[in-house]
Short mmCIF file of C-alpha atoms in Angstrom, two decimals:
data_model
loop_
_atom_site.label_atom_id
_atom_site.label_comp_id
_atom_site.label_asym_id
_atom_site.label_seq_id
_atom_site.Cartn_x
_atom_site.Cartn_y
_atom_site.Cartn_z
CA MET A 17 -76.97 63.31 -44.51
CA THR A 18 -77.39 59.56 -44.75
CA GLN A 19 -74.31 57.50 -43.77
CA THR A 20 -73.19 54.27 -43.18
CA TYR A 21 -72.67 52.58 -39.86
CA VAL A 22 -69.47 53.32 -39.50
CA GLU A 23 -69.67 56.74 -40.44
CA LYS A 24 -72.00 57.45 -38.00
CA ILE A 25 -69.37 55.73 -35.54
CA PHE A 26 -66.48 58.23 -36.08
CA SER A 27 -68.99 61.45 -36.48
CA ASN A 28 -70.35 60.18 -32.86
CA LYS A 29 -66.93 60.66 -31.41
CA CYS A 30 -65.33 62.94 -33.04
CA GLY A 31 -68.27 65.37 -32.52
CA LYS A 32 -68.56 66.36 -36.21
CA VAL A 33 -69.97 64.78 -39.32
CA TYR A 34 -67.40 62.63 -41.25
CA SER A 35 -67.45 60.89 -43.71
CA ALA A 36 -65.56 57.39 -45.58
CA GLY A 37 -62.58 58.86 -47.14
CA ASP A 38 -61.68 61.25 -44.11
CA MET A 39 -58.91 61.37 -42.14
CA VAL A 40 -59.53 61.74 -38.28
CA MET A 41 -57.72 61.76 -35.04
CA ALA A 42 -60.53 59.89 -33.35
CA PRO A 43 -60.45 58.60 -29.44
CA VAL A 44 -60.39 55.02 -28.51
CA ASP A 45 -62.92 53.73 -25.72
CA GLY A 46 -60.55 50.85 -25.48
CA ALA A 47 -56.77 49.05 -26.21
CA MET A 48 -56.11 44.80 -26.20
CA ILE A 49 -53.00 44.14 -25.47
CA HIS A 50 -51.86 40.65 -25.71
CA ASP A 51 -48.58 38.45 -24.97
CA ILE A 52 -47.71 38.23 -28.62
CA THR A 53 -47.64 42.09 -30.15
CA GLY A 54 -48.01 43.34 -26.05
CA PRO A 55 -44.13 43.48 -25.49
CA LEU A 56 -43.55 44.97 -28.94
CA ALA A 57 -46.03 47.90 -28.21
CA ILE A 58 -45.12 48.78 -25.01
CA ASN A 59 -40.86 49.23 -25.65
CA VAL A 60 -42.60 51.50 -28.48
CA PHE A 61 -44.82 53.47 -25.76
CA LYS A 62 -41.71 53.80 -23.57
CA GLU A 63 -39.24 55.17 -26.87
CA MET A 64 -41.85 57.74 -27.30
CA GLY A 65 -40.82 58.79 -23.50
CA GLY A 66 -44.27 57.70 -22.22
CA GLU A 67 -44.40 57.70 -18.51
CA LYS A 68 -48.26 56.86 -18.26
CA VAL A 69 -50.87 55.47 -20.50
CA PHE A 70 -53.63 57.39 -21.30
CA ASP A 71 -56.13 55.88 -19.23
CA PRO A 72 -55.46 52.32 -17.47
CA GLU A 73 -59.10 51.49 -17.32
CA LYS A 74 -59.31 51.58 -21.13
CA VAL A 75 -56.48 49.34 -21.41
CA ILE A 76 -57.34 45.47 -21.68
CA MET A 77 -54.64 43.13 -21.01
CA LEU A 78 -54.43 39.40 -20.94
CA PHE A 79 -52.00 36.54 -21.82
CA ASP A 80 -53.63 33.75 -24.75
CA HIS A 81 -51.19 32.94 -27.26
CA GLN A 82 -48.62 31.28 -25.65
CA ILE A 83 -50.21 29.85 -22.00
CA PRO A 84 -49.18 28.59 -19.63
CA ALA A 85 -45.12 30.04 -21.10
CA ASP A 86 -44.61 27.17 -23.51
CA SER A 87 -40.74 29.17 -23.73
CA ILE A 88 -37.87 30.76 -21.65
CA ALA A 89 -39.12 33.57 -23.86
CA ALA A 90 -42.16 33.62 -22.83
CA ALA A 91 -42.12 33.73 -19.77
CA LYS A 92 -39.95 36.76 -20.38
CA ASN A 93 -42.40 38.49 -22.08
CA HIS A 94 -45.31 37.69 -19.91
CA VAL A 95 -43.18 38.51 -16.58
CA MET A 96 -42.25 42.27 -18.67
CA MET A 97 -46.09 42.19 -19.11
CA ARG A 98 -46.80 41.54 -15.82
CA GLU A 99 -44.42 44.50 -14.38
CA PHE A 100 -45.82 47.08 -16.94
CA ALA A 101 -49.34 46.44 -15.83
CA LYS A 102 -48.29 46.63 -11.99
CA GLU A 103 -46.35 49.59 -12.85
CA GLN A 104 -49.48 51.68 -14.27
CA GLY A 105 -52.11 50.15 -12.68
CA ILE A 106 -53.56 48.18 -15.18
CA PHE A 107 -55.89 45.32 -14.51
CA ASN A 108 -54.13 41.98 -15.76
CA TYR A 109 -56.59 39.44 -16.92
CA ASP A 110 -52.75 37.07 -17.51
CA ILE A 111 -53.31 33.66 -18.16
CA LYS A 112 -56.59 33.44 -16.44
CA GLU A 113 -59.55 33.70 -18.59
CA GLY A 114 -58.88 32.90 -22.36
CA VAL A 115 -58.75 34.40 -26.07
CA CYS A 116 -58.78 38.12 -25.64
CA HIS A 117 -61.29 38.04 -28.80
CA GLN A 118 -63.68 35.97 -26.46
CA VAL A 119 -62.75 37.40 -23.36
CA VAL A 120 -63.27 41.31 -24.17
CA PRO A 121 -66.88 41.17 -25.07
CA GLU A 122 -68.31 38.85 -22.31
CA LYS A 123 -66.30 41.35 -19.95
CA GLY A 124 -68.13 43.78 -21.05
CA ARG A 125 -65.11 46.03 -22.67
CA ALA A 126 -66.48 46.09 -26.30
CA ARG A 127 -69.63 48.57 -26.73
CA PRO A 128 -72.04 49.05 -29.79
CA GLY A 129 -70.85 52.76 -31.29
CA GLU A 130 -67.04 52.04 -29.60
CA ILE A 131 -63.75 52.61 -31.40
CA ILE A 132 -61.69 49.43 -30.18
CA VAL A 133 -57.95 48.94 -31.23
CA GLY A 134 -56.10 45.53 -30.51
CA GLY A 135 -52.89 44.69 -31.51
CA ASP A 136 -54.16 41.42 -33.35
CA SER A 137 -55.51 41.42 -36.69
CA HIS A 138 -59.09 39.63 -35.36
CA THR A 139 -59.60 42.61 -32.44
CA CYS A 140 -62.38 42.83 -35.51
CA ALA A 141 -64.46 40.49 -34.08
CA TYR A 142 -66.02 42.64 -31.23
CA GLY A 143 -68.00 44.00 -34.02
CA ALA A 144 -70.40 41.70 -33.23
CA LEU A 145 -71.32 44.18 -30.42
CA GLY A 146 -71.75 47.16 -33.22
CA ALA A 147 -68.38 48.45 -31.75
CA PHE A 148 -65.86 49.53 -34.62
CA SER A 149 -63.20 47.27 -33.72
CA THR A 150 -59.80 46.95 -35.66
CA GLY A 151 -56.19 45.60 -35.64
CA ILE A 152 -53.15 48.09 -35.44
CA GLY A 153 -49.31 47.10 -35.57
CA SER A 154 -47.30 47.69 -32.25
CA THR A 155 -45.66 50.93 -33.18
CA ASP A 156 -50.02 52.44 -33.46
CA MET A 157 -50.30 50.33 -30.54
CA GLY A 158 -47.12 52.07 -28.64
CA PHE A 159 -49.24 55.65 -29.77
CA VAL A 160 -52.66 54.67 -28.34
CA LEU A 161 -50.84 53.70 -24.80
CA LYS A 162 -49.21 56.99 -25.03
CA PHE A 163 -51.85 59.93 -25.94
CA GLY A 164 -55.50 57.79 -26.08
CA ALA A 165 -56.16 58.61 -29.67
CA LEU A 166 -55.15 57.60 -32.96
CA TYR A 167 -55.29 58.46 -36.79
CA PHE A 168 -57.88 56.64 -38.73
CA LYS A 169 -58.97 57.04 -42.86
CA ILE A 170 -62.67 56.36 -42.34
CA PRO A 171 -63.54 53.27 -44.17
CA GLU A 172 -66.27 52.86 -47.13
CA SER A 173 -68.48 50.18 -46.22
CA ILE A 174 -70.04 47.23 -47.84
CA ARG A 175 -73.19 46.13 -46.66
CA LEU A 176 -74.10 42.67 -47.18
CA GLU A 177 -77.75 41.87 -47.24
CA ILE A 178 -78.15 37.92 -46.09
CA GLU A 179 -81.31 36.41 -46.02
CA GLY A 180 -82.95 32.50 -45.81
CA LYS A 181 -82.72 29.91 -42.88
CA PHE A 182 -79.53 27.73 -42.73
CA PRO A 183 -80.04 24.78 -43.90
CA LYS A 184 -79.56 21.15 -41.91
CA ARG A 185 -76.14 21.14 -40.48
CA THR A 186 -74.58 24.36 -41.64
CA GLY A 187 -74.30 28.03 -39.80
CA ALA A 188 -72.07 31.34 -39.16
CA LYS A 189 -68.86 30.03 -40.62
CA ASP A 190 -70.37 28.14 -43.53
CA LEU A 191 -71.67 31.52 -43.84
CA ILE A 192 -68.37 33.55 -43.32
CA LEU A 193 -66.00 30.96 -45.07
CA ASN A 194 -68.90 31.27 -48.13
CA LEU A 195 -68.49 35.24 -48.06
CA ALA A 196 -64.41 34.30 -48.47
CA GLY A 197 -64.86 33.01 -51.10
CA ASP A 198 -67.03 35.33 -53.30
CA ILE A 199 -65.45 38.46 -51.98
CA GLY A 200 -61.67 37.39 -52.17
CA ALA A 201 -58.66 38.01 -49.38
CA ASP A 202 -58.72 41.50 -51.05
CA GLY A 203 -62.15 41.93 -51.75
CA ALA A 204 -62.89 44.18 -49.06
CA THR A 205 -59.20 46.00 -48.21
CA HIS A 206 -59.67 48.90 -46.09
CA LYS A 207 -63.21 48.59 -45.85
CA ALA A 208 -65.94 47.68 -43.25
CA LEU A 209 -68.04 45.36 -43.81
CA GLU A 210 -71.51 45.77 -42.27
CA PHE A 211 -74.25 42.88 -42.05
CA TYR A 212 -77.66 43.18 -42.27
CA GLY A 213 -81.13 40.68 -43.10
CA GLY A 214 -83.20 38.91 -41.71
CA THR A 215 -80.40 35.89 -41.12
CA VAL A 216 -78.55 37.99 -39.02
CA SER A 217 -81.17 39.24 -36.89
CA ASP A 218 -82.21 35.36 -36.15
CA MET A 219 -78.31 34.73 -35.64
CA ASP A 220 -77.38 34.69 -31.32
CA ILE A 221 -74.09 36.59 -30.55
CA SER A 222 -71.54 33.37 -31.01
CA GLY A 223 -72.67 32.92 -34.34
CA ARG A 224 -72.41 36.93 -35.06
CA MET A 225 -68.68 37.14 -33.36
CA THR A 226 -67.75 33.96 -36.32
CA VAL A 227 -68.85 36.15 -38.61
CA ALA A 228 -67.53 39.41 -37.62
CA ASN A 229 -63.97 37.49 -36.61
CA MET A 230 -63.11 36.30 -40.20
CA ALA A 231 -63.84 39.94 -41.64
CA ILE A 232 -60.25 40.56 -41.81
CA GLU A 233 -59.90 37.87 -44.16
CA MET A 234 -61.15 39.21 -46.60
CA GLY A 235 -59.01 42.37 -46.06
CA ALA A 236 -61.78 44.45 -43.93
CA LYS A 237 -60.73 46.83 -41.23
CA ALA A 238 -64.02 45.85 -39.65
CA GLY A 239 -66.88 43.97 -39.62
CA ILE A 240 -69.67 45.17 -38.10
CA VAL A 241 -73.45 43.83 -36.98
CA PRO A 242 -75.33 46.95 -35.66
CA PRO A 243 -76.98 46.66 -32.06
CA ASP A 244 -80.54 45.16 -31.74
CA ALA A 245 -81.92 43.76 -28.57
CA LYS A 246 -80.15 40.34 -28.80
CA THR A 247 -77.14 42.41 -27.90
CA TRP A 248 -78.09 44.74 -25.41
CA ASP A 249 -79.30 41.13 -23.73
CA TYR A 250 -76.05 40.43 -24.00
CA LEU A 251 -74.25 43.21 -22.69
CA SER A 252 -76.85 43.26 -19.69
CA GLY A 253 -74.68 42.25 -16.64
CA ARG A 254 -71.33 42.44 -18.66
CA ALA A 255 -71.40 46.21 -19.13
CA ASP A 256 -73.29 49.53 -17.85
CA VAL A 257 -74.95 50.51 -20.78
CA THR A 258 -78.15 51.76 -21.70
CA PRO A 259 -79.50 50.93 -24.85
CA PHE A 260 -79.99 52.90 -28.19
CA GLU A 261 -81.33 52.70 -31.97
CA MET A 262 -78.64 52.78 -34.63
CA THR A 263 -77.73 51.61 -37.91
CA GLY A 264 -76.72 52.40 -41.04
CA ASP A 265 -79.43 54.26 -43.57
CA GLU A 266 -79.87 52.09 -46.54
CA ASP A 267 -79.28 54.85 -49.17
CA ALA A 268 -76.11 55.67 -47.52
CA ALA A 269 -72.99 55.77 -49.67
CA TYR A 270 -71.96 52.02 -49.96
CA ALA A 271 -69.09 51.16 -51.79
CA GLU A 272 -71.36 47.88 -52.74
CA VAL A 273 -74.54 46.74 -51.47
CA ARG A 274 -74.40 42.65 -51.97
CA HIS A 275 -77.32 40.36 -51.63
CA TYR A 276 -77.21 36.58 -50.23
CA ASP A 277 -79.36 33.89 -49.61
CA VAL A 278 -78.59 30.94 -47.28
CA SER A 279 -81.30 28.87 -48.18
CA ASP A 280 -79.22 26.90 -50.39
CA LEU A 281 -75.65 26.90 -48.54
CA ALA A 282 -73.95 24.26 -48.10
CA PRO A 283 -71.12 23.01 -45.74
CA LYS A 284 -67.93 24.42 -47.04
CA VAL A 285 -64.50 24.38 -46.57
CA ALA A 286 -61.66 26.74 -47.70
CA VAL A 287 -59.03 24.73 -49.04
CA PRO A 288 -54.66 24.88 -48.47
CA HIS A 289 -53.25 27.57 -48.55
CA ASN A 290 -56.16 30.47 -48.40
CA VAL A 291 -58.99 31.18 -46.59
CA ASP A 292 -60.73 32.40 -50.10
CA ASN A 293 -59.87 29.04 -51.60
CA VAL A 294 -63.45 27.79 -50.57
CA VAL A 295 -65.35 24.93 -51.86
CA ASP A 296 -68.32 23.10 -50.75
CA VAL A 297 -67.43 20.30 -48.60
CA THR A 298 -68.66 17.89 -51.29
CA GLU A 299 -65.82 18.08 -53.13
CA VAL A 300 -62.92 17.57 -51.00
CA ALA A 301 -65.17 14.81 -48.84
CA GLY A 302 -62.69 11.75 -48.43
CA ARG A 303 -59.20 13.52 -48.41
CA LYS A 304 -57.86 12.13 -45.15
CA VAL A 305 -56.90 13.94 -41.82
CA ASP A 306 -54.17 13.36 -39.52
CA GLN A 307 -55.77 15.98 -36.80
CA VAL A 308 -58.57 17.65 -36.51
CA PHE A 309 -58.97 21.40 -33.69
CA ILE A 310 -62.89 22.54 -32.94
CA GLY A 311 -62.08 26.20 -31.20
CA SER A 312 -60.42 29.60 -31.83
CA CYS A 313 -61.48 32.44 -30.89
CA THR A 314 -63.99 31.89 -34.34
CA ASN A 315 -65.78 29.06 -33.47
CA GLY A 316 -64.81 27.91 -29.35
CA ARG A 317 -68.18 28.64 -27.68
CA PHE A 318 -70.52 26.84 -25.83
CA GLU A 319 -72.84 26.62 -29.33
CA ASP A 320 -70.08 25.32 -31.09
CA PHE A 321 -69.60 22.34 -28.48
CA ALA A 322 -72.99 21.84 -28.83
CA GLU A 323 -73.36 21.78 -32.63
CA ALA A 324 -70.37 19.11 -32.75
CA ALA A 325 -71.76 16.85 -29.80
CA GLU A 326 -74.89 16.46 -31.47
CA VAL A 327 -73.00 15.26 -34.98
CA LEU A 328 -70.74 12.97 -32.18
CA GLY A 329 -73.78 11.77 -30.78
CA ASP A 330 -73.18 8.24 -29.59
CA GLY A 331 -70.56 7.71 -31.44
CA LYS A 332 -66.08 7.92 -31.04
CA PHE A 333 -63.48 9.96 -32.73
CA SER A 334 -61.54 8.05 -35.22
CA ASP A 335 -58.18 6.09 -33.70
CA ASP A 336 -56.59 7.06 -37.02
CA LEU A 337 -55.95 10.71 -36.06
CA ARG A 338 -55.81 13.22 -33.32
CA VAL A 339 -58.95 15.50 -31.56
CA ILE A 340 -57.67 18.61 -29.68
CA ILE A 341 -60.66 20.97 -28.51
CA VAL A 342 -59.94 23.72 -26.75
CA PRO A 343 -62.80 26.78 -25.49
CA ALA A 344 -62.42 30.36 -25.98
CA SER A 345 -62.52 31.09 -22.36
CA LYS A 346 -63.15 30.39 -19.18
CA GLU A 347 -67.13 31.08 -19.30
CA GLU A 348 -67.24 29.09 -22.05
CA TYR A 349 -65.24 26.04 -20.61
CA LEU A 350 -67.12 26.34 -17.32
CA LYS A 351 -70.56 25.87 -19.37
CA VAL A 352 -69.05 23.24 -21.34
CA LEU A 353 -68.10 21.48 -18.54
CA ARG A 354 -71.36 21.87 -16.95
CA ALA A 355 -73.45 20.18 -19.69
CA GLY A 356 -71.22 17.32 -19.35
CA LEU A 357 -69.54 17.71 -23.08
CA VAL A 358 -65.93 17.63 -21.41
CA GLU A 359 -66.91 14.46 -20.50
CA LYS A 360 -68.55 13.16 -23.32
CA PHE A 361 -65.34 14.27 -26.05
CA VAL A 362 -63.12 12.64 -23.94
CA GLU A 363 -64.78 9.88 -23.92
CA ALA A 364 -64.76 9.99 -27.56
CA GLY A 365 -61.08 10.05 -27.86
CA ALA A 366 -60.67 13.73 -27.94
CA LEU A 367 -57.99 16.02 -25.83
CA VAL A 368 -59.83 18.94 -24.09
CA GLU A 369 -57.27 21.64 -22.88
CA ALA A 370 -57.41 25.12 -21.02
CA PRO A 371 -58.56 28.30 -22.73
CA CYS A 372 -55.92 29.65 -24.96
CA CYS A 373 -55.17 29.90 -28.54
CA GLY A 374 -53.80 26.73 -28.76
CA PRO A 375 -53.12 24.85 -32.22
CA CYS A 376 -54.65 28.08 -34.37
CA MET A 377 -51.51 29.82 -34.63
CA GLY A 378 -49.00 26.61 -34.42
CA GLY A 379 -47.11 28.50 -31.54
CA ALA A 380 -47.88 26.54 -27.86
CA PHE A 381 -49.40 23.11 -29.03
CA GLY A 382 -50.28 20.90 -31.57
CA LEU A 383 -48.22 21.45 -34.49
CA LEU A 384 -48.23 19.44 -37.31
CA ALA A 385 -45.67 17.97 -38.89
CA PRO A 386 -44.59 17.93 -42.89
CA GLY A 387 -47.71 15.95 -44.97
CA GLU A 388 -49.63 16.38 -42.12
CA VAL A 389 -53.44 17.60 -42.75
CA SER A 390 -55.38 19.57 -40.14
CA LEU A 391 -59.16 20.18 -40.49
CA SER A 392 -59.56 23.35 -38.20
CA THR A 393 -62.46 25.54 -37.11
CA SER A 394 -59.94 28.77 -36.82
CA ASN A 395 -59.77 31.59 -39.30
CA ARG A 396 -56.07 30.97 -41.18
CA ASN A 397 -54.96 28.37 -43.06
CA PHE A 398 -51.57 29.66 -44.38
CA ARG A 399 -49.10 28.26 -45.43
CA GLY A 400 -47.31 27.46 -41.69
CA ARG A 401 -50.24 28.55 -39.70
CA GLN A 402 -50.19 25.56 -37.57
CA GLY A 403 -46.36 24.15 -37.96
CA SER A 404 -44.22 22.77 -40.46
CA THR A 405 -44.60 24.55 -43.96
CA GLU A 406 -45.67 21.66 -45.67
CA ALA A 407 -48.36 21.11 -43.82
CA GLY A 408 -51.93 21.30 -44.87
CA VAL A 409 -54.77 23.26 -43.05
CA TYR A 410 -58.47 22.94 -43.90
CA LEU A 411 -60.85 25.34 -42.18
CA CYS A 412 -64.44 24.09 -41.73
CA SER A 413 -67.52 24.76 -39.34
CA PRO A 414 -67.60 22.37 -35.90
CA ALA A 415 -70.14 20.36 -37.48
CA THR A 416 -68.28 18.77 -40.41
CA ALA A 417 -64.97 18.79 -37.73
CA ALA A 418 -66.71 16.71 -35.62
CA ALA A 419 -68.29 14.50 -38.80
CA SER A 420 -64.67 14.48 -39.78
CA ALA A 421 -62.75 13.59 -36.46
CA MET A 422 -65.39 10.20 -36.20
CA THR A 423 -64.71 9.50 -39.53
CA GLY A 424 -60.82 9.87 -40.28
CA VAL A 425 -61.73 11.23 -43.69
CA ILE A 426 -63.34 14.95 -44.73
CA THR A 427 -67.04 14.00 -44.48
CA ASP A 428 -70.33 15.79 -44.98
CA PRO A 429 -71.46 16.83 -41.21
CA ARG A 430 -75.42 16.07 -43.13
CA GLU A 431 -74.65 12.26 -43.94
CA VAL A 432 -73.79 11.31 -40.17
#
């Protein structure tokens, strides 16, 4: 019997051959909670009569959205979660490590073939390492904290075959924006996206994280790259793993098989106020920008900042806008620091902040006023996402962000 990669994960975990559409109670290998949804999940856990979590070593706790605490309410949430961690024997990364979707992979807490759930919609990011990872609500998370399992309807998979070499100053972010524009915001609802092809094989783990991270923007439950040598190399020293081979069968019953060639891919921009409202950068070039944000769990890794630095060269950022740079984790921050890029960006006119979600959720800092425009390497541009509902957020790659930060208007990075 041929199976998709997702069907194989659930079959292996449940000890029986299952297919898309089957309902299963599956054990989870990891449950991630952060400072926004964590308190709600803990309250549900207690309302269900929970006394001890199913396995404290499988609960991943950290704070990343409102850090350091930007309000008394946020500080209270932090205290509540710290007390719960001590009571339950859960290791708490607290405010010290960065954004959950970067920290979980780099700490070896997501591995190929595992089922990971998180109290955040972009939990699908861990699919870059071959895990079935998906975001769940706080009620479901409360259940998971108590029982260590959850009902799943195994999703159908869309197989994406991607070939070709990226042209100059285009990359993983342009690819995933292109896919979002093509598939649509609801084109993969309750399905999984499985990524294959030479382009994906050539892509580094950072690029795969970018692609997997935004699967939810097409409605997908998960975005997965089956493991290969790059996966195991990344996990070496991070997790106790034994490499194995597993991939989706080409002749499995996929909901769709889509083919893409990136050879002629242009830099892409998602225009307000939907992620699937995607155009070539040339269609919006020249639009004034008030703030550029380079960071987030989508594009907050060293490779992203190196891309931005290459575009910047010896130049400066425009005095007509604000540039906010936020590495996704302490590990990535230190890479950027040791490479001299923090100094480079600061001298060019940017603010470089400590690892956190930053302006992405419009919470702690970097909010937009009515009428302002943000150009961001993050993953969502819904109305009000980064501040005022009367502001506009455009999404792009680090290269496009850097080029635009230099000119003060949306700029094609190939022309810098």
